[in-house]
Short mmCIF file of N, CA and C in Angstrom, two decimals:
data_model
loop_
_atom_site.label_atom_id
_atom_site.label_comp_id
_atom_site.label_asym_id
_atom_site.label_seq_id
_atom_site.Cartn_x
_atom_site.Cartn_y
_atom_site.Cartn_z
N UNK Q 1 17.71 6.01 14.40
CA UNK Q 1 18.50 5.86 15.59
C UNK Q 1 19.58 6.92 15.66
N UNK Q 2 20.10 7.17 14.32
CA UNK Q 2 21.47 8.14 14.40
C UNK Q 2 20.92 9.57 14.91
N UNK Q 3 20.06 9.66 14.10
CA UNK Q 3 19.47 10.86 14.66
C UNK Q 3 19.19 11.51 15.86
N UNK Q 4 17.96 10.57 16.22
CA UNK Q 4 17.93 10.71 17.63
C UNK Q 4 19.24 10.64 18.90
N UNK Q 5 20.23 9.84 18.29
CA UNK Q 5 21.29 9.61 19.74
C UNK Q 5 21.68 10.86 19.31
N UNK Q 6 21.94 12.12 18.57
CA UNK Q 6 22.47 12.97 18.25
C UNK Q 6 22.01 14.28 18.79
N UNK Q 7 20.84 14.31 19.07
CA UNK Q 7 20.28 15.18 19.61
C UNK Q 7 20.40 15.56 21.31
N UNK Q 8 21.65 15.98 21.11
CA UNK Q 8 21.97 16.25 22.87
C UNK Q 8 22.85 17.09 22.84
N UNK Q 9 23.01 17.78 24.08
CA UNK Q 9 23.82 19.37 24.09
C UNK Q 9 25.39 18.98 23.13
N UNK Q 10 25.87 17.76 23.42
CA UNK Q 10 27.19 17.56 23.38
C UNK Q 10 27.16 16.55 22.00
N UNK Q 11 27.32 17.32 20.64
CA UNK Q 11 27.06 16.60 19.68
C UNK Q 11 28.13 15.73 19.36
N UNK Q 12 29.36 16.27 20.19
CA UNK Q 12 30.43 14.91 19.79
C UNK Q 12 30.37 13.48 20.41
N UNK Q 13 29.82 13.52 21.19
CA UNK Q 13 28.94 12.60 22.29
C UNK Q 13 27.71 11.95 22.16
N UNK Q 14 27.47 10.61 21.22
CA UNK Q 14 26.36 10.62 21.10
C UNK Q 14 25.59 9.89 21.59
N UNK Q 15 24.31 10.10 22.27
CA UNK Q 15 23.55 8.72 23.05
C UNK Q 15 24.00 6.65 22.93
N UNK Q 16 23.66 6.27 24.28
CA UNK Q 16 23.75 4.77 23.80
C UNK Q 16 22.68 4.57 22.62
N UNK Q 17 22.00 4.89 22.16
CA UNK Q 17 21.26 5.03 20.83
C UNK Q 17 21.89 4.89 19.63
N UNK Q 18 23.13 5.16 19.77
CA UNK Q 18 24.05 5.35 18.32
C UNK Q 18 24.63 4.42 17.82
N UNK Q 19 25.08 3.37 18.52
CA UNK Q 19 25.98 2.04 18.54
C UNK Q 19 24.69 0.89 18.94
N UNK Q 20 24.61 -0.42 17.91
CA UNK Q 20 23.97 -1.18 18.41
C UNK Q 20 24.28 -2.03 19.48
N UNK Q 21 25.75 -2.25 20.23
CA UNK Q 21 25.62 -2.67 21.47
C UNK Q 21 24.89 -1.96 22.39
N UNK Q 22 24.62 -0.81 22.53
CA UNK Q 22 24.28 -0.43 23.85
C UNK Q 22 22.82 0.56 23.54
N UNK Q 23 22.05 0.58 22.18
CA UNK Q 23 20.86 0.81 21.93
C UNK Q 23 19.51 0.85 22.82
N UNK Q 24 19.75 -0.77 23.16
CA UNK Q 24 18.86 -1.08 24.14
C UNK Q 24 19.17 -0.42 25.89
N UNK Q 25 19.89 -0.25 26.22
CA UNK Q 25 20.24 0.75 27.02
C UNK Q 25 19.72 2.39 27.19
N UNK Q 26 19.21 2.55 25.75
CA UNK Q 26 18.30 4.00 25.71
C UNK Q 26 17.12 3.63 25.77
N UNK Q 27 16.03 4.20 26.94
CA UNK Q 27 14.73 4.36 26.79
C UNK Q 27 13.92 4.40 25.66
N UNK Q 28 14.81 5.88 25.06
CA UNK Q 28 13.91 6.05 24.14
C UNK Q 28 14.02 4.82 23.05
N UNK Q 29 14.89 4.24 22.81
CA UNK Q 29 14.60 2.60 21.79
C UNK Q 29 13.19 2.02 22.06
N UNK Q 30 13.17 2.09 22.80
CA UNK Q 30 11.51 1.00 22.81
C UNK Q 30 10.63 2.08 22.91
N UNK Q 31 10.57 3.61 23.03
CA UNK Q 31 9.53 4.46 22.70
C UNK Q 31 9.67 4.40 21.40
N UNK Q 32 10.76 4.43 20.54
CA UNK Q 32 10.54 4.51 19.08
C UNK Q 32 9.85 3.52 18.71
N UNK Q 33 10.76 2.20 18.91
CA UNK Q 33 10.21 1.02 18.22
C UNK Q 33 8.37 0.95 18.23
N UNK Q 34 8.09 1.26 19.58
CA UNK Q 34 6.61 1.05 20.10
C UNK Q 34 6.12 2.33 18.74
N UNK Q 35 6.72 3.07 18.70
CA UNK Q 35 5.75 4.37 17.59
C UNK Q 35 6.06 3.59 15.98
N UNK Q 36 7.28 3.39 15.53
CA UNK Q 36 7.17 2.50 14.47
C UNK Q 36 6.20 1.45 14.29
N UNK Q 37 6.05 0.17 15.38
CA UNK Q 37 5.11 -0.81 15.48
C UNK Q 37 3.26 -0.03 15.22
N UNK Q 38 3.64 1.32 15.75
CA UNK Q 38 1.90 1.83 15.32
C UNK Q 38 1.68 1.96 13.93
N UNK Q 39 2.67 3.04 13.78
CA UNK Q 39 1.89 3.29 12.52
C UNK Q 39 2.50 2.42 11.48
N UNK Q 40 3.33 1.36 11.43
CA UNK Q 40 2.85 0.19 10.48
C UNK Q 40 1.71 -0.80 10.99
N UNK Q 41 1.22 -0.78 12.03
CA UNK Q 41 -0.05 -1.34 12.00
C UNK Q 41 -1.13 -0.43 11.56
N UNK Q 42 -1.01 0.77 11.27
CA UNK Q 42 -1.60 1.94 10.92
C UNK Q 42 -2.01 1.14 9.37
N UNK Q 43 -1.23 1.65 9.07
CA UNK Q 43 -0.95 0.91 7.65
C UNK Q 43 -1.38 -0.37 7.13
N UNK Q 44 -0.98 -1.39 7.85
CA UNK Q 44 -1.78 -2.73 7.95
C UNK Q 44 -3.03 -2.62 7.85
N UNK Q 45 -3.59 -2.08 8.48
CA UNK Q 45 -4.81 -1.97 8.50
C UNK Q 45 -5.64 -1.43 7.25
N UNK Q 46 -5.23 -0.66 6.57
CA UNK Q 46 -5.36 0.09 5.16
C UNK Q 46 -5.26 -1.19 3.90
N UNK Q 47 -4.18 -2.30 4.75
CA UNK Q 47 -4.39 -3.37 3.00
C UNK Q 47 -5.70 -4.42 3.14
N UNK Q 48 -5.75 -4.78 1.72
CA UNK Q 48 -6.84 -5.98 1.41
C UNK Q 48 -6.50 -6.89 2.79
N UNK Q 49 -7.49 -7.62 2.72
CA UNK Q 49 -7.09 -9.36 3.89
C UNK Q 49 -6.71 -10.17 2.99
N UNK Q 50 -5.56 -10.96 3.14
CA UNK Q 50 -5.38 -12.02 2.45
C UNK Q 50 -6.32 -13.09 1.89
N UNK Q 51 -6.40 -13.38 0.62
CA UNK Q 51 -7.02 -14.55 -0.06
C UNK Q 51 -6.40 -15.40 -0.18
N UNK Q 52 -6.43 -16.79 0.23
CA UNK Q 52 -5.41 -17.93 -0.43
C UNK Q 52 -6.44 -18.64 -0.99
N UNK Q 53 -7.53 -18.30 -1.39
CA UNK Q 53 -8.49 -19.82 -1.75
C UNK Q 53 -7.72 -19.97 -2.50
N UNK Q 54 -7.31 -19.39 -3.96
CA UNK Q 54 -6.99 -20.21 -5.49
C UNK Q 54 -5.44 -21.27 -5.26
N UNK Q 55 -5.06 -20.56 -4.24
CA UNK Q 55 -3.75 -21.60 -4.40
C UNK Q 55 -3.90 -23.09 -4.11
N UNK Q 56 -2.92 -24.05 -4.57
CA UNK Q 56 -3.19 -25.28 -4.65
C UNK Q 56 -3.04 -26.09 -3.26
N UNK Q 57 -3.60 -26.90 -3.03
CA UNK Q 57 -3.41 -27.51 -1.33
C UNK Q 57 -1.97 -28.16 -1.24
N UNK Q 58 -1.55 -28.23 -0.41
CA UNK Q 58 -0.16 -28.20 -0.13
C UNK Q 58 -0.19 -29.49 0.69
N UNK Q 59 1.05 -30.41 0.76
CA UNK Q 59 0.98 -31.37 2.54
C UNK Q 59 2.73 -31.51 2.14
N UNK Q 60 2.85 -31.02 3.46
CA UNK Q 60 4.19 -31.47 3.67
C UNK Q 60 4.34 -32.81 4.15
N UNK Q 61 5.65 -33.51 3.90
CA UNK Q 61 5.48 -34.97 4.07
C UNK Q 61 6.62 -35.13 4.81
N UNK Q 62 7.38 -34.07 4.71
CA UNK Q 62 8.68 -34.31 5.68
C UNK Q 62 9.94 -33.24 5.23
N UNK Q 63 10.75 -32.82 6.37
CA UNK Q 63 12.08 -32.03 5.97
C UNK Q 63 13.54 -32.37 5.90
N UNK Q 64 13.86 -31.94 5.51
CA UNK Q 64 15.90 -32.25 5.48
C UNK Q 64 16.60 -31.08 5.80
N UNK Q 65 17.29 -31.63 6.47
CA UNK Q 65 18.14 -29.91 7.28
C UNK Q 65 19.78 -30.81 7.04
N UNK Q 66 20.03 -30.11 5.80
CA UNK Q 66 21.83 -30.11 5.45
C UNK Q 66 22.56 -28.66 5.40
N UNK Q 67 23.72 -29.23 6.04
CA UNK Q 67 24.71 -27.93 6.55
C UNK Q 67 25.50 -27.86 4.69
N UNK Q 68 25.72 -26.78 5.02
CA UNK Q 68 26.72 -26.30 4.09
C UNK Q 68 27.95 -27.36 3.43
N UNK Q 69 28.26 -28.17 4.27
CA UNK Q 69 29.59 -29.12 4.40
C UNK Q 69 28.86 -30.68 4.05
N UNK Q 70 27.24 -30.45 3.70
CA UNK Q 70 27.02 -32.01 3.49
C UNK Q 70 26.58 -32.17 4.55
#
């Protein structure tokens, strides 16, 4: 991101790219993101497929959701 917002005539000045409030405000953010998202699916594609047979069968029976404070 730093990079890219940097790349403009006025280097003291740097794109909404540079600061994460206003990131999404640059185009190019979602051209990057969209080129990151490839080629780690690039990649994805290169590993084994997951095996879970050997692991043991699981059943959840129920959850508890406690705050910090009890």
């Amino acid at each position: 991101h730093l990079l890219i917002s940097m790349y403009n005539d006025d280097p003291g000045h740097p794109g909404p790219l540079f600061w994460e409030a206003t990131a999404l405000r640059d185009p190019v953010f979602y051209q990057w993101h969209a080129h990151i998202d490839d080629v780690f699916e690039r990649y994805r594609g290169t590993l084994p497929a997951h095996d879970f047979s050997d692991l043991p069968a699981v059943e959840v029976r129920g959850i508890d959701v406690v705050t910090k404070a009890g």
